[in-house]
Coordinates of C-alpha atoms in Angstrom, one line a residue:
X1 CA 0.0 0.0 0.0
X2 CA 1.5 3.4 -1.0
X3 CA 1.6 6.3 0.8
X4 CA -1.4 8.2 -0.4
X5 CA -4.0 5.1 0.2
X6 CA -2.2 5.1 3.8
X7 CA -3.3 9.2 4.2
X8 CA -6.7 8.7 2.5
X9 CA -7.4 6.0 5.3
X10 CA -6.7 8.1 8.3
X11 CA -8.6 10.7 7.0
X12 CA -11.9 8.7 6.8
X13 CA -11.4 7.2 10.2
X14 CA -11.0 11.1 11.4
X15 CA -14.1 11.4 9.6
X16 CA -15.9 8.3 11.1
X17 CA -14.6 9.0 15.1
X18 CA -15.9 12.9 14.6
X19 CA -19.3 12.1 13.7
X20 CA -19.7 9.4 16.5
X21 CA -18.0 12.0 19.1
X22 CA -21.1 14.3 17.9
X23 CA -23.6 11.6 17.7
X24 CA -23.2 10.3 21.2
X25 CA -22.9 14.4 22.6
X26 CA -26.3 14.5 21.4
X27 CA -27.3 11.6 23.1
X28 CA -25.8 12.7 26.3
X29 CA -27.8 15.8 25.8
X30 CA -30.7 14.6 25.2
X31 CA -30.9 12.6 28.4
X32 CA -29.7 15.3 30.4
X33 CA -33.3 17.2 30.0
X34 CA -35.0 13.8 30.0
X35 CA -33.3 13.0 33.8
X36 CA -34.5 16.7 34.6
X37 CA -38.0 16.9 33.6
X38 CA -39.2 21.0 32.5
X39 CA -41.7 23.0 34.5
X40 CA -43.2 24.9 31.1
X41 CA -46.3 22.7 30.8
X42 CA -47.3 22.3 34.3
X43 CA -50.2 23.8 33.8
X44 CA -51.7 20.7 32.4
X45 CA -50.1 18.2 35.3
X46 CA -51.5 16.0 37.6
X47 CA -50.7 16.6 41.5
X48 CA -48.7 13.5 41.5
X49 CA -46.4 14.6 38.4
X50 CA -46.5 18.1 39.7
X51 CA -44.4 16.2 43.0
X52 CA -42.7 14.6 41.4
X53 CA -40.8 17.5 38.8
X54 CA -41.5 19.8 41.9
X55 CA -38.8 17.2 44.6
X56 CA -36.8 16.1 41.3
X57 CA -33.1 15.4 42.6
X58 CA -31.9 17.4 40.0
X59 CA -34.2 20.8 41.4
X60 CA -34.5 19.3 45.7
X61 CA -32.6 17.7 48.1
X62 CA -34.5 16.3 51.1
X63 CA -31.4 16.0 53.2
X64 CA -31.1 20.4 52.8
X65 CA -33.3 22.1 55.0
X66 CA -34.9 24.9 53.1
X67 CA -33.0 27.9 52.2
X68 CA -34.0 31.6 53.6
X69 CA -31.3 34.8 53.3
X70 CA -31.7 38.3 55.1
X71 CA -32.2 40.7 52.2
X72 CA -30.0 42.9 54.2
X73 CA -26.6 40.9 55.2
X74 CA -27.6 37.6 53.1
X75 CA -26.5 35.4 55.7
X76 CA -28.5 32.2 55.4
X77 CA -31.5 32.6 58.2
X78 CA -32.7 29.5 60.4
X79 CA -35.7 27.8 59.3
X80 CA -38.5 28.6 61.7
X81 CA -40.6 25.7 62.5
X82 CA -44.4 26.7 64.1
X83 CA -45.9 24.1 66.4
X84 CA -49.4 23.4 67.6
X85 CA -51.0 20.6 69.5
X86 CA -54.2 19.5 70.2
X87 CA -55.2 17.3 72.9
X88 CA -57.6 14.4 72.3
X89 CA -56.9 12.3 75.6
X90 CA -54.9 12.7 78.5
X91 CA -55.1 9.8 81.3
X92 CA -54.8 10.1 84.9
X93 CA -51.5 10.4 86.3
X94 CA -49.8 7.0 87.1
X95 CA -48.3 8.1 90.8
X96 CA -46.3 4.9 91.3
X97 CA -44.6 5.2 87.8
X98 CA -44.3 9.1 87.7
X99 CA -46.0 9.1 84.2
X100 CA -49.3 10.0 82.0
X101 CA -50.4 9.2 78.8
X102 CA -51.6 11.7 76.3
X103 CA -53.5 11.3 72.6
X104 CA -52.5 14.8 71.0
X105 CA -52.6 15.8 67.0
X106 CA -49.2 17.3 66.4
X107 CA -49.2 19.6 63.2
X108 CA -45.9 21.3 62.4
X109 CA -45.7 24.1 59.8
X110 CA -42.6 25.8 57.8
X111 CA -42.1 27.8 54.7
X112 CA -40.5 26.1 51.4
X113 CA -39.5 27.8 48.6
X114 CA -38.4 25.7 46.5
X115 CA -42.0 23.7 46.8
X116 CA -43.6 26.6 46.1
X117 CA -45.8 26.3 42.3
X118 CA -47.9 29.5 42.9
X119 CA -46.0 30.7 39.8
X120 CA -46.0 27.8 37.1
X121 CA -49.7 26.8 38.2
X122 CA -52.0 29.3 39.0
X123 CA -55.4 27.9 38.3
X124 CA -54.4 25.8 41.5
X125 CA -55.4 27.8 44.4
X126 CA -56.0 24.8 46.8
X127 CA -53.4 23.1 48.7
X128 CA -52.2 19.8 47.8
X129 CA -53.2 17.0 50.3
X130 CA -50.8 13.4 50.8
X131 CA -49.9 11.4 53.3
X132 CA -47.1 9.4 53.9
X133 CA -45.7 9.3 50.5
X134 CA -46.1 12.5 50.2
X135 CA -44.0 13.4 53.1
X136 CA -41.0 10.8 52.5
X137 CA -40.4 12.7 49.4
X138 CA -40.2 16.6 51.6
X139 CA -37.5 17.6 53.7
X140 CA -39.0 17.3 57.3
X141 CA -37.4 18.6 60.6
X142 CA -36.8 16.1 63.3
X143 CA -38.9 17.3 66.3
X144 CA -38.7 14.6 69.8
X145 CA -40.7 14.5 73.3
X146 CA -37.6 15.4 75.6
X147 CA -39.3 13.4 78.5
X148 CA -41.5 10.9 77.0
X149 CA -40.9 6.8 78.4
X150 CA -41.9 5.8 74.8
X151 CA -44.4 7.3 71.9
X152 CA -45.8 5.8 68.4
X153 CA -47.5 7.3 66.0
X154 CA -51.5 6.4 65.3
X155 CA -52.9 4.3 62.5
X156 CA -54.4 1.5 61.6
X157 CA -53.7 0.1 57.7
X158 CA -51.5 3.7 57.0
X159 CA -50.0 5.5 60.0
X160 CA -52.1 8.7 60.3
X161 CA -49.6 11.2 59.1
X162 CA -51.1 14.4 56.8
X163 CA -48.8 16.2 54.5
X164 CA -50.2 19.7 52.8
X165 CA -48.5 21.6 50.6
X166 CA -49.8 25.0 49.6
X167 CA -49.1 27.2 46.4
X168 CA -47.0 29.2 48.5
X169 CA -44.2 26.4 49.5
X170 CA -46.4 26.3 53.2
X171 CA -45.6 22.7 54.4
X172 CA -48.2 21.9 57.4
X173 CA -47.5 18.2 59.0
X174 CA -50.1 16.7 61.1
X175 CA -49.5 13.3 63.0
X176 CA -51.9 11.6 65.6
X177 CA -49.7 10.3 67.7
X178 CA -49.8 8.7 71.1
X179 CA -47.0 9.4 74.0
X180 CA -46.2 8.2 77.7
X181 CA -44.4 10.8 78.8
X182 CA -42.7 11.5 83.0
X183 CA -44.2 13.6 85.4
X184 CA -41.8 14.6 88.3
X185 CA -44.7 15.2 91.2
X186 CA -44.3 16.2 94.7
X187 CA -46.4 14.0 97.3
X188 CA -46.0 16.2 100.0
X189 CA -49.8 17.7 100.2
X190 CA -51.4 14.2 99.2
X191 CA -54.2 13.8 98.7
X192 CA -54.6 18.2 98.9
X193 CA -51.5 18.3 96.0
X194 CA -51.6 19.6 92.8
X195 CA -48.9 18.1 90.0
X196 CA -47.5 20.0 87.4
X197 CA -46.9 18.4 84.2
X198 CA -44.4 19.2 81.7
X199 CA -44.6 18.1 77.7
X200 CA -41.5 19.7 76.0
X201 CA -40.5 19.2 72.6
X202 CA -37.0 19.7 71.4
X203 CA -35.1 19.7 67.8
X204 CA -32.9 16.8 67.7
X205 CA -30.8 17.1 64.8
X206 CA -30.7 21.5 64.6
X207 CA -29.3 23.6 66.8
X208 CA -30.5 27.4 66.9
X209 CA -28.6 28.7 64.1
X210 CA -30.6 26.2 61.4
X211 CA -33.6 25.8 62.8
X212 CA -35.9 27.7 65.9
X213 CA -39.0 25.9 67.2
X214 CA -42.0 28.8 68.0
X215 CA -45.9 28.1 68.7
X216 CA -48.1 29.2 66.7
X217 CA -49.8 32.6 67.9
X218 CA -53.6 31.3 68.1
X219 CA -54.4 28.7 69.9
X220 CA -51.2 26.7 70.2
X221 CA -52.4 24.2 72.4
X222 CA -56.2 22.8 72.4
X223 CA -58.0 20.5 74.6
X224 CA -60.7 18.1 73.4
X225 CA -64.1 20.0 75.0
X226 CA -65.4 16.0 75.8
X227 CA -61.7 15.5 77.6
X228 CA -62.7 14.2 81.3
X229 CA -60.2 13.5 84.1
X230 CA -61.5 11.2 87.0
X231 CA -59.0 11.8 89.4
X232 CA -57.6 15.2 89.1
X233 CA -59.2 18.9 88.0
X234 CA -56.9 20.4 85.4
X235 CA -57.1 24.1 87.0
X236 CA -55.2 25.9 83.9
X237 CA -52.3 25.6 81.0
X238 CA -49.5 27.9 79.6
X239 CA -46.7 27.2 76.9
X240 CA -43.4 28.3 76.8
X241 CA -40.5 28.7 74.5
X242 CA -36.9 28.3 75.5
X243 CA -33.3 27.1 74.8
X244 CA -31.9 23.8 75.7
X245 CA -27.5 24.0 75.8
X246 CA -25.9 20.9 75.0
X247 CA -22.1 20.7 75.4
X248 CA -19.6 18.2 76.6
X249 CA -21.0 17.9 79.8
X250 CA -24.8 18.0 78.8
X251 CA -25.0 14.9 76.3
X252 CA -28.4 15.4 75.5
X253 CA -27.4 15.5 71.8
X254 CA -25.3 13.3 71.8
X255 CA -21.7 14.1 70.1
X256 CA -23.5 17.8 68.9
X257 CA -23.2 21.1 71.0
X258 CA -24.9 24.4 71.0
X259 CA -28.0 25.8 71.8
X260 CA -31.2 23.6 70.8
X261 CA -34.7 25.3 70.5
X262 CA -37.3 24.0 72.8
X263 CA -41.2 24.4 73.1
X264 CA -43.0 23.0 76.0
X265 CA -46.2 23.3 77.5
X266 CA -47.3 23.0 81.4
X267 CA -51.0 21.4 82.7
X268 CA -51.5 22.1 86.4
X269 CA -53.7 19.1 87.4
X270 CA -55.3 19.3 90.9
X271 CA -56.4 16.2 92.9
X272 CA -60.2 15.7 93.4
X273 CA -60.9 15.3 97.0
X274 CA -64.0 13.9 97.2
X275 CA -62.9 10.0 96.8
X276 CA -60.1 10.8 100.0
X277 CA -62.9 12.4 102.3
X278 CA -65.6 10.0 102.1
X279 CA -63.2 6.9 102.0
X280 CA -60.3 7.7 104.4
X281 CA -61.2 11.1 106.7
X282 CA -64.5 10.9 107.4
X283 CA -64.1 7.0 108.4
X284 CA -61.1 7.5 110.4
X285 CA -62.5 10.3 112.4
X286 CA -65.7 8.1 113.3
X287 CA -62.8 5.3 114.3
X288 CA -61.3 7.4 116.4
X289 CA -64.5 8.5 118.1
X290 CA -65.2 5.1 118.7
X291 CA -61.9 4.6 120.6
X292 CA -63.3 7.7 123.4
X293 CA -66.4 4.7 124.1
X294 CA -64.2 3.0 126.5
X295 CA -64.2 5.9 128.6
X296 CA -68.1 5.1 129.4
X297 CA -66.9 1.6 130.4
X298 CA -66.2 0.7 134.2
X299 CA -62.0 1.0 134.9
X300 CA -62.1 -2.8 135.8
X301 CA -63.4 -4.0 132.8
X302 CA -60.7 -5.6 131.1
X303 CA -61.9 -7.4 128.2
X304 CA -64.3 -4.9 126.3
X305 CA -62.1 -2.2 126.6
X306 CA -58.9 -3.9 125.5
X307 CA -60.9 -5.4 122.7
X308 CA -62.3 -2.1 121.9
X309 CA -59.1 -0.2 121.4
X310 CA -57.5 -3.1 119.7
X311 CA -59.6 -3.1 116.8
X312 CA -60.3 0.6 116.5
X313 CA -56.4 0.7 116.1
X314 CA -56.2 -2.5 113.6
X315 CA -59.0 -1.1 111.8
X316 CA -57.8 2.8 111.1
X317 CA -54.2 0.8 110.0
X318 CA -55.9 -1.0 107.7
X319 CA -57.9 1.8 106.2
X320 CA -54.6 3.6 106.2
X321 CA -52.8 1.3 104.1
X322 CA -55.2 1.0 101.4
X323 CA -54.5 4.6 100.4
X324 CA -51.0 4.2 100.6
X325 CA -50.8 1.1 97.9
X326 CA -51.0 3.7 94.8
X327 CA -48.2 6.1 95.6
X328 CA -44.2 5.8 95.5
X329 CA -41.9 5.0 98.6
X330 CA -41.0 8.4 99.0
X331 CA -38.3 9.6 102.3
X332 CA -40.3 13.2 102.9
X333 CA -43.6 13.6 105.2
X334 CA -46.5 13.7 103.1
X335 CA -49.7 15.5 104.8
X336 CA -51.7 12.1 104.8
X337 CA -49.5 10.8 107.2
X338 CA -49.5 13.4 109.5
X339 CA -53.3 12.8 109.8
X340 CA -52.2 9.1 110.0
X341 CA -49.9 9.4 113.3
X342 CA -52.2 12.2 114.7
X343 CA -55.0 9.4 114.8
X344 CA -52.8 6.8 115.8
X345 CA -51.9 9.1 119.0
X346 CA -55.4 9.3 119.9
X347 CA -56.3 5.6 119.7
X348 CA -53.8 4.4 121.3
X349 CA -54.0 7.5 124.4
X350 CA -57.5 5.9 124.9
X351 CA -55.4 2.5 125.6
X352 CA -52.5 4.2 127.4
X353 CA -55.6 5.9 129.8
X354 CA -57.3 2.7 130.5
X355 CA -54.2 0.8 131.6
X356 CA -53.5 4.3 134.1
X357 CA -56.9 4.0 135.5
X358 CA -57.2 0.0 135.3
X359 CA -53.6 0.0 137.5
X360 CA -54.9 3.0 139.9
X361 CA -58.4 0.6 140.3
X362 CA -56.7 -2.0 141.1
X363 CA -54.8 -0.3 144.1
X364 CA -55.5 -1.4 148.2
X365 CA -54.9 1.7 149.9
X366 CA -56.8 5.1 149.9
X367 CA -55.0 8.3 148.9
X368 CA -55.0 11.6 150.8
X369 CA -55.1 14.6 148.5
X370 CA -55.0 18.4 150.0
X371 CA -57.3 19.4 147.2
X372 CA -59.8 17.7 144.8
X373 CA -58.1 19.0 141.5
X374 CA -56.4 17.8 138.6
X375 CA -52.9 18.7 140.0
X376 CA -53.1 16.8 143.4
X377 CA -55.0 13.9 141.9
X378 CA -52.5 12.8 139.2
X379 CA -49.5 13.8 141.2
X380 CA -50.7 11.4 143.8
X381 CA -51.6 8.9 141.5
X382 CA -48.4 8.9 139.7
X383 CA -45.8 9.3 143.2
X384 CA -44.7 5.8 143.7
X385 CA -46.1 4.3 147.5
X386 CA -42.5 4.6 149.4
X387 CA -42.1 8.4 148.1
X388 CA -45.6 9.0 149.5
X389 CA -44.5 7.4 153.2
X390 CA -41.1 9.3 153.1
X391 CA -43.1 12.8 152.0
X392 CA -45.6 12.1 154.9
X393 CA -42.7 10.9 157.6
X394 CA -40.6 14.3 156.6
X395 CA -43.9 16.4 157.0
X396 CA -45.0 15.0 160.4
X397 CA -41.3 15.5 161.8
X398 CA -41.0 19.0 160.4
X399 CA -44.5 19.5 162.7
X400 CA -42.8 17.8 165.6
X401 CA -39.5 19.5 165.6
X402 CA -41.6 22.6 165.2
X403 CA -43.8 22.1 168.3
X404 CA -41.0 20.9 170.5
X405 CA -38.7 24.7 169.1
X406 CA -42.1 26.5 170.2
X407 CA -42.5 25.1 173.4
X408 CA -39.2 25.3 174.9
X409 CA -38.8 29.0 173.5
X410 CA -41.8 30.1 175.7
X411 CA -40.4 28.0 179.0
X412 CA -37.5 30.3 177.8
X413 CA -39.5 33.4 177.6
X414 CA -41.0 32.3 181.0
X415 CA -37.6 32.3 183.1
X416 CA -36.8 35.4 181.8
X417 CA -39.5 37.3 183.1
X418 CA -39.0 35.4 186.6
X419 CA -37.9 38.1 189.2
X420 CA -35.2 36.7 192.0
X421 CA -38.4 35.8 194.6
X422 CA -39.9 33.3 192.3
X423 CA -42.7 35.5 191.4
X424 CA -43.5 37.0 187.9
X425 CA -42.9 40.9 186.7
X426 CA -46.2 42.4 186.8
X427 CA -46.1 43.6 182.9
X428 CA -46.3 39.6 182.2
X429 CA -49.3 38.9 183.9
X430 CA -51.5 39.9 181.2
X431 CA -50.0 37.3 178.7
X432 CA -49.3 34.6 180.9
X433 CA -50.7 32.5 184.1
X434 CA -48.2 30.8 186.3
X435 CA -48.9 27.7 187.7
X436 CA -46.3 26.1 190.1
X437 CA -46.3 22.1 190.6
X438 CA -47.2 21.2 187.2
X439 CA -46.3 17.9 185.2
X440 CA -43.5 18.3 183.0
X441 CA -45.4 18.0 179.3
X442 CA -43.4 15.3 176.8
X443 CA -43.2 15.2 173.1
X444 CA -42.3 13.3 170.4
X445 CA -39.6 14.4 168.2
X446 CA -39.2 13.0 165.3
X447 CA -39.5 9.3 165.0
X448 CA -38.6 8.5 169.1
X449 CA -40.1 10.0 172.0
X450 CA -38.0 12.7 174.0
X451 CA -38.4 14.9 176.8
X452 CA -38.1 18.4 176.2
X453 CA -36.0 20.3 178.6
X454 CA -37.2 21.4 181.9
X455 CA -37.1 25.1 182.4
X456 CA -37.0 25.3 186.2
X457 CA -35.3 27.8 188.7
X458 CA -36.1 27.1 193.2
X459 CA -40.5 26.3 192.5
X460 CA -40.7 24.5 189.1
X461 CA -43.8 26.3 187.0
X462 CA -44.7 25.5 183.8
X463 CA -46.3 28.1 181.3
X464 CA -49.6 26.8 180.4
X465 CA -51.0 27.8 177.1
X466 CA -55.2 28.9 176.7
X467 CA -57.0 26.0 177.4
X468 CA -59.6 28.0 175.1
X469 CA -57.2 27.5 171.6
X470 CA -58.1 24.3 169.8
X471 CA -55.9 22.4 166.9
X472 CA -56.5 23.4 163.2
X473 CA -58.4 20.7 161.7
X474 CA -56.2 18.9 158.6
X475 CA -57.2 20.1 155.0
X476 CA -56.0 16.6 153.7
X477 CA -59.3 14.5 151.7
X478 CA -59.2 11.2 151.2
X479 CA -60.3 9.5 148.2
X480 CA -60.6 6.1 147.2
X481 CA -58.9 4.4 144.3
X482 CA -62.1 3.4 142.6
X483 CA -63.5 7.0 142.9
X484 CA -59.9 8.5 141.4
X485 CA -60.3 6.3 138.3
X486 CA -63.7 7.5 137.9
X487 CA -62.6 10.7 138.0
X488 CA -60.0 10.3 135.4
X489 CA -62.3 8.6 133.0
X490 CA -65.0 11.5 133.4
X491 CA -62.2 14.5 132.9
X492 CA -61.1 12.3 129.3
X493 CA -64.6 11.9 128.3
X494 CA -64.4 15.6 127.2
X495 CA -60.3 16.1 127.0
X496 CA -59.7 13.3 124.2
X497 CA -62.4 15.1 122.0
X498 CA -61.4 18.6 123.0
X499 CA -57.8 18.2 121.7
X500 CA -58.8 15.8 118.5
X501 CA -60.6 19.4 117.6
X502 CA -57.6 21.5 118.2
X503 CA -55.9 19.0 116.1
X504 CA -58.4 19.0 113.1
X505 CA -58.3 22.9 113.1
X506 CA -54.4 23.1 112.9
X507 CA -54.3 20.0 110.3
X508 CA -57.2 21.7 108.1
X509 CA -56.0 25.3 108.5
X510 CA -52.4 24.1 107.4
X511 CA -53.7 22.5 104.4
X512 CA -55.7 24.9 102.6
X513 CA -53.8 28.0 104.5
X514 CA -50.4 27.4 103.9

């Protein structure tokens, strides 16, 4: 082959690789705009081929939230997400497990531009409606219960999620969704409390500076009208917005810090007293009344009374306990069981009182008492028998020591008004009579008998004293033992109810007072 057949070739495979370069650029080209379907005609498109050019990959990524700039410093602002729930069903407060349950429609709203076909459709002025395919194709912010125990949303064949989409690029999410969620409550006023109930909703995967959680300004949270609570009286409601930090020591977020935007909502649920009055208060208080019958009941008799105060007590523990199933081992005081050991100190003081008065019935000797009154009567009752014979003894030898110091000061007295003849000054006379020859008086001293000194100068004379002056009679009464327990009994028959009053005023006036 020569040289020019050799050139000739090369030009027609120059030729032949040219036009297949151009033939496949076309190609290429023309399945570029195929992979990235036009908006021109979309006039004429259904709502499910509008979707599906509108959230093309080539036009949307779901994984971008949307974009927003200032129109003064074009920074890139954070997408604001409006919240608002409505309650269907909230279920009485589980007070051993700390938790409720709640039914609520959760509808979350943002703006969209890039969904927006206001422009390139505008016959369509209605929104358009889907469910969940709809939604797995938008970009949708991840929004969590910060103190739920679990949650799921409703549904029976489809899971009840509602996706609209409006001409302007408005994207409104509603889900009916179910949630157990934790109520911290304080047991200290049981059953008078009132619980406080927090639901608070939190952006997991945004912090502040991509996306802000805000409630909608009308009526951000709803309550089903037919909503009844058995148990509790929700008194009133408020929402809040605030700011959540997360940093190394606040894993919250996991491995993500900054400030997170958080929405919650506070139901202030007060206890209905009713059930607690008429099945633990007004039964205990007729207990305890029962408990003051014993008082009617002779001192002596044993076997009612004991049986009586046994099974008031035994009875108001058992009532007690019931109440006390329902609610958590907790270390503080709560009110109930203040009114618990108030009770308790009443029925078993009726038992301490007739074990006092059974033992002083039961007594041999009578007691003296220098007045009939409460102070005498129970110090004498509770003096042990040797303290009342060594109080007597020192009395009676104080007497004696007494008489013996006054009689030998006026023999004293006497000698000294004796003049040298044996005969009395005359200024005497009108106090005392002399009497010469007289029997020397003894008395006893103490415990032994002893003869007082004998004043006596030449003639003994005693001084006489008025004939005319009798003893004092003693103050001292005695009363039996039987007639000191009756006493007792009759003074608690009005004491016991007196102070269960003064206890009920303090305990009522502390609970709805303070």
């Amino acid at each position: 082959m020569d040289h020019q057949s050799l050139r000739q070739i090369l030009w027609i495979m120059l030729i032949f690789s040219c036009s297949l370069q151009a033939s496949f650029g076309a190609t290429n080209t023309t399945e570029e705009n195929e992979d990235c379907p036009s908006l021109s005609n979309a006039e004429n498109l259904q709502q499910t081929q509008l979707i599906q050019r509108l959230t093309h990959v080539c036009r949307y990524d779901r994984l971008e939230r949307p974009i927003e700039y200032d129109p003064v410093t074009a920074a890139r602002l954070p997408t604001v997400v409006k919240t608002r729930i409505y309650v269907y069903f909230l279920q009485n407060l589980n007070s051993d497990l700390l938790q409720f349950k709640m039914h609520a429609l959760l509808q979350l709203s943002f703006q969209d531009k890039r969904l927006a076909y206001k422009l390139i459709q505008a016959q369509r002025t209605d929104p358009i409606l889907g469910q969940k395919h709809l939604s797995e194709r938008l970009w949708l912010p991840h929004i969590f219960f910060a103190n739920e125990r679990d949650s799921s949303i409703l549904g029976t064949d489809e899971k009840d999620v509602l996706t609209s989409l409006a001409p302007d690029g408005n994207v409104i999410i509603s889900t009916r969704m179910e949630a157990t969620l934790y109520c911290w409550m304080d047991f200290k006023k049981f059953p008078f409390d009132q619980q406080f109930c927090y639901t608070v909703l939190e952006s997991w995967m945004y912090n502040t500076s991509d996306l802000v959680l805000e409630w909608e300004k009308s009526n951000p949270i709803s309550f089903d009208p037919e909503m009844r609570l058995t148990e509790y009286n929700m008194a009133q409601y408020w929402h809040n917005e605030t700011l959540v930090m997360a940093d190394d020591r606040n894993l919250r977020h996991g491995a993500f810090v900054g400030n997170y935007s958080s929405l919650s909502f506070t139901v202030n649920l007060k206890r209905e007293i009713g059930f607690y009055l008429l099945d633990y208060y007004l039964p205990s208080m007729m207990i305890v009344a029962i408990s003051w019958v014993s008082f009617w009941l002779q001192a002596d008799a044993s076997p009612p009374r004991i049986m009586l105060g046994t099974s008031t007590m035994l009875s108001f523990i058992t009532l007690s306990s019931t109440q006390s199933k329902t609610l958590p081992k907790v270390s503080y005081i709560k009110v109930s069981e203040i009114w618990f050991l108030g009770c308790t100190f009443f029925i078993f003081g009726s038992m301490v009182e007739f074990a006092f008065v059974n033992t002083i019935w039961r007594r041999k000797e009578n007691i003296e008492l220098k007045k009939v009154n409460s102070k005498y009567i129970i110090k004498s009752t509770l003096t042990p028998r040797p303290a009342r014979r060594q109080i007597g003894g020192s009395l009676s030898n104080d007497s004696r020591a007494r008489s013996c110091s006054s009689l030998d000061n006026i023999v004293s007295s006497t000698e000294s008004v004796r003049n040298g003849n044996g005969t009395v000054n005359q200024g005497f006379n009108n106090y005392l009579t002399v009497h010469p020859n007289l029997p020397i008086i003894k008395t006893e001293c103490a415990d032994t008998v002893s003869i007082c000194s004998e004043r006596t100068t030449g003639n003994d004379h005693i001084v006489d004293m008025d004939k005319d002056k009798k003893d004092t009679p003693p103050t001292f009464t005695t009363m039996t033992p039987q007639e000191i327990a009756m006493w007792i009994d009759r003074r608690s028959r009005f004491l016991f109810p007196a102070m269960f009053l003064a206890f009920n005023a303090l305990y009522w006036t502390f609970v709805y007072v303070l």
